[in-house]
XYZ file of N, CA and C in Angstrom:
336
model
N 0.833 -1.128 0.321
C 0.131 0.142 -0.555
C 0.885 1.336 -0.275
N 0.526 1.934 -0.743
C 1.583 3.843 -0.403
C 0.639 4.919 -0.079
N 0.716 5.698 0.812
C -0.032 6.781 1.054
C 1.328 7.826 1.066
N 0.974 8.933 0.699
C 1.194 10.084 -0.283
C 3.033 9.589 -0.243
N 2.831 8.553 -1.629
C 5.069 8.340 -2.056
C 4.870 7.728 -0.823
N 4.473 6.483 -0.116
C 5.336 6.554 1.498
C 5.212 5.094 0.927
N 5.440 3.830 1.333
C 5.450 2.733 1.505
C 4.688 2.066 2.787
N 3.483 1.889 2.660
C 2.567 1.222 4.120
C 2.620 -0.350 4.583
N 2.181 -0.282 5.533
C 1.984 -2.107 5.120
C 1.270 -1.864 6.633
N 0.221 -3.489 6.484
C 0.014 -3.156 8.438
C -0.333 -4.244 8.513
N -0.781 -4.194 9.974
C -0.685 -5.621 10.699
C -2.474 -6.576 11.249
N -1.921 -7.177 11.706
C -3.598 -8.280 12.274
C -3.248 -8.012 13.898
N -4.274 -7.791 14.489
C -4.105 -7.390 15.155
C -5.477 -6.945 15.638
N -5.610 -6.854 17.100
C -6.896 -7.002 17.473
C -7.245 -5.679 18.515
N -6.761 -4.209 17.971
C -6.837 -3.003 17.824
C -5.996 -1.850 17.245
N -6.538 -1.363 15.906
C -5.586 -0.567 15.264
C -4.944 -1.405 13.829
N -5.962 -2.207 14.110
C -4.125 -2.687 12.501
C -5.713 -3.024 11.891
N -5.485 -2.342 10.873
C -6.360 -2.028 9.929
C -6.029 -0.836 7.759
N -6.394 -0.648 7.765
C -5.855 0.403 6.362
C -6.130 1.169 6.991
N -7.025 1.536 7.743
C -7.294 3.081 8.211
C -5.805 3.740 8.925
N -5.290 2.403 9.567
C -3.799 3.032 10.663
C -3.028 2.343 10.182
N -2.048 2.251 8.803
C -1.138 2.175 8.226
C -0.089 2.682 8.521
N 1.156 1.184 8.905
C 2.433 2.010 9.268
C 3.387 2.467 8.243
N 3.914 3.709 8.830
C 4.620 3.970 6.886
C 6.020 4.660 7.384
N 6.831 4.006 5.847
C 7.811 4.614 5.717
C 7.835 5.714 5.098
N 9.595 6.753 4.866
C 9.468 7.837 4.618
C 10.799 7.800 3.862
N 10.505 7.328 2.792
C 9.526 6.980 1.781
C 9.121 5.908 1.912
N 10.289 4.792 2.002
C 9.834 3.166 1.752
C 11.016 2.798 3.554
N 11.974 4.360 3.939
C 12.589 3.262 5.200
C 11.672 3.736 6.752
N 12.291 2.845 7.362
C 11.082 3.053 8.938
C 12.631 2.457 10.337
N 12.117 2.903 11.143
C 12.593 2.816 11.881
C 11.597 1.981 12.922
N 12.617 1.025 13.508
C 11.804 0.238 14.667
C 12.888 -0.904 15.399
N 11.749 -1.898 16.270
C 12.544 -2.274 16.767
C 12.153 -3.934 15.558
N 13.475 -4.789 16.893
C 13.896 -6.301 16.259
C 12.863 -7.304 17.112
N 12.461 -7.999 16.253
C 11.633 -9.012 17.769
C 12.538 -10.322 16.542
N 13.194 -11.301 18.111
C 13.780 -12.353 17.284
C 12.935 -13.394 17.075
N 13.931 -14.645 16.472
C 12.577 -15.949 16.672
C 13.516 -16.705 18.309
N 12.488 -17.355 18.889
C 12.933 -18.219 20.091
C 12.501 -19.386 19.173
N 13.734 -20.777 20.037
C 13.246 -22.261 19.945
C 11.798 -22.144 20.671
N 10.959 -23.544 20.337
C 10.325 -23.982 20.560
C 9.967 -23.913 22.162
N 8.785 -24.008 22.662
C 8.235 -23.751 23.936
C 9.302 -24.574 25.238
N 9.423 -25.431 24.593
C 9.702 -27.154 25.353
C 10.771 -26.705 24.968
N 11.323 -26.482 24.270
C 13.432 -26.228 24.760
C 13.587 -24.871 25.353
N 12.591 -23.909 25.323
C 13.320 -23.329 25.821
C 12.219 -21.927 26.464
N 11.559 -22.649 28.607
C 10.904 -21.906 28.151
C 10.686 -20.460 28.714
N 9.570 -19.986 27.990
C 9.520 -17.953 28.560
C 8.426 -18.329 29.250
N 8.282 -16.447 30.283
C 8.009 -16.681 30.372
C 7.796 -14.424 30.710
N 6.520 -14.503 30.359
C 5.841 -13.128 30.180
C 4.958 -12.570 30.746
N 5.101 -10.803 30.281
C 3.794 -9.808 31.267
C 4.257 -8.776 30.827
N 3.229 -7.724 31.265
C 2.219 -6.768 30.728
C 3.651 -5.397 31.207
N 3.426 -4.717 29.703
C 4.767 -3.480 30.562
C 3.846 -2.214 31.239
N 4.417 -2.090 31.912
C 2.815 -1.299 32.910
C 2.873 -0.190 32.373
N 3.830 0.234 31.559
C 4.156 1.350 30.915
C 2.476 1.668 29.139
N 1.913 0.238 28.872
C 1.763 0.133 28.004
C 0.531 0.676 27.694
N -0.553 1.427 26.601
C -1.211 1.926 26.171
C -2.146 1.954 26.624
N -3.523 2.490 26.763
C -4.594 2.207 26.976
C -5.670 1.253 25.762
N -4.916 2.020 24.582
C -5.952 1.837 23.152
C -7.412 1.991 23.634
N -7.863 3.024 24.798
C -9.623 3.553 24.199
C -9.182 4.616 24.462
N -10.171 5.118 23.795
C -9.868 6.473 23.228
C -11.001 8.196 24.711
N -11.072 6.876 25.426
C -11.732 7.690 26.580
C -11.650 7.144 28.227
N -10.487 6.314 27.742
C -9.890 6.301 29.217
C -8.413 6.062 28.747
N -7.864 6.324 30.039
C -6.742 6.522 30.212
C -5.362 5.880 30.971
N -4.392 5.272 30.281
C -3.348 4.388 31.366
C -3.499 4.754 32.494
N -3.390 3.753 33.803
C -2.599 3.939 34.817
C -1.772 4.557 35.083
N -1.048 4.828 33.972
C 0.826 5.464 34.871
C 0.771 7.193 34.091
N -0.439 7.624 33.523
C -0.740 9.019 32.610
C -1.952 8.975 33.860
N -2.895 8.949 35.007
C -3.598 9.287 35.796
C -2.963 9.306 37.137
N -2.372 8.131 37.480
C -1.003 8.406 39.229
C -0.266 8.364 39.522
N 0.271 9.861 39.824
C 1.134 9.932 40.376
C 2.116 9.112 40.939
N 1.813 8.684 41.835
C 2.813 7.043 42.254
C 2.774 6.003 41.887
N 2.644 6.227 40.649
C 2.458 4.967 40.052
C 3.942 4.282 39.816
N 5.043 5.293 39.791
C 6.194 4.129 39.199
C 6.191 3.499 40.839
N 6.476 4.802 41.661
C 6.357 3.881 43.395
C 5.535 2.442 43.238
N 4.735 2.208 42.945
C 4.117 1.274 42.947
C 5.255 0.049 42.402
N 4.957 0.214 40.839
C 5.862 -0.284 39.444
C 7.168 -1.422 40.757
N 7.484 0.197 41.270
C 9.308 -0.149 41.793
C 8.781 -1.558 43.425
N 7.728 -1.562 43.946
C 7.614 -2.639 44.736
C 7.193 -3.876 44.153
N 6.823 -3.905 42.654
C 5.731 -5.082 42.442
C 6.856 -6.051 41.523
N 6.839 -7.487 41.798
C 7.752 -8.441 41.272
C 7.435 -8.577 40.138
N 7.613 -8.649 38.641
C 9.103 -8.789 38.698
C 10.332 -7.952 38.387
N 9.181 -6.678 39.217
C 10.357 -5.691 38.891
C 11.569 -5.252 39.775
N 11.127 -5.983 41.490
C 11.157 -4.999 42.626
C 13.016 -5.465 43.073
N 13.385 -6.738 42.868
C 15.046 -6.891 42.156
C 15.603 -7.278 40.629
N 16.778 -7.316 40.795
C 17.585 -7.184 39.566
C 16.841 -5.906 38.711
N 17.279 -6.695 37.699
C 17.683 -5.480 36.486
C 16.363 -4.774 35.452
N 15.476 -5.925 35.693
C 13.726 -6.175 34.742
C 13.925 -4.285 35.092
N 13.334 -3.982 35.693
C 12.782 -2.707 35.351
C 13.283 -1.962 34.947
N 14.875 -1.504 35.079
C 15.611 -0.439 33.523
C 15.391 -1.310 32.119
N 15.805 -2.652 32.030
C 15.698 -3.359 31.473
C 13.472 -3.199 30.728
N 13.138 -3.108 30.872
C 11.509 -2.812 30.599
C 12.223 -0.895 30.432
N 12.701 0.822 31.469
C 12.581 1.851 31.059
C 13.187 1.669 29.431
N 13.771 0.731 29.210
C 14.699 1.076 27.866
C 14.491 0.778 26.880
N 13.135 -0.532 26.687
C 12.661 -1.146 26.252
C 11.099 0.406 25.477
N 10.522 0.661 26.849
C 9.893 0.959 26.671
C 10.095 2.556 25.903
N 11.584 3.148 27.072
C 12.255 4.468 25.620
C 11.771 4.747 24.178
N 12.810 3.455 24.115
C 13.013 2.780 22.363
C 11.020 2.620 22.169
N 10.328 1.907 22.264
C 9.445 2.268 21.467
C 8.944 3.587 22.029
N 9.327 3.993 22.354
C 8.373 5.792 22.543
C 8.949 6.686 20.857
N 10.817 6.259 21.213
C 11.556 7.090 20.016
C 11.431 6.479 19.264
N 10.734 5.149 19.040
C 10.150 5.093 17.475
C 9.357 5.399 17.223
N 8.637 5.358 18.057
C 7.042 4.904 17.654
C 5.912 4.128 17.581
N 6.841 3.171 18.068
C 6.080 1.806 18.228
C 5.473 1.359 19.477
N 4.668 0.624 19.908
C 4.708 0.195 21.645
C 4.032 -0.766 21.527
N 5.173 -1.041 23.112
C 5.636 -3.006 23.517
C 4.238 -2.813 24.905
N 3.584 -3.911 24.610
C 2.436 -4.098 25.265
C 3.303 -5.411 26.116
N 3.626 -6.306 25.855
C 4.712 -7.250 26.248
C 5.695 -7.127 26.469
N 6.296 -8.093 27.450
C 7.319 -8.114 27.755
C 8.241 -10.157 28.090
N 8.796 -10.530 28.036
C 9.284 -11.912 27.509
C 10.587 -12.233 28.572
N 11.074 -12.801 28.790
C 12.477 -13.788 28.728
C 12.936 -15.169 28.688
N 13.604 -15.866 28.596
C 13.529 -17.337 28.246
C 14.437 -17.225 29.164
N 14.341 -18.465 30.128
C 15.179 -19.048 30.735
C 14.550 -19.155 32.007
N 15.208 -19.437 33.179
C 14.103 -20.065 34.368
C 13.652 -18.265 34.862
């Protein structure tokens, strides 16, 4: 698909994935994040968590982090973010997604 001489595409998902909300390059180049192919779940167990800074995707309902000034304090005390580097990893991922115009709703890790 082309829009204003830019190459565009749209995905398949439950929200904002239609011809009315395409992703477009300028004119064909686009920045983004990379998803890696992972081995079968039987070979590499995975855990998945929702991103605490995910968007609400609702026109009239704001996300928790948009309305609660102490939301970061709450996240810092919640597993799996209260130990190790996971909170910093998610913050890095969220900032990168913001800068590239992406929106990560989930994140995961492989292993125990």
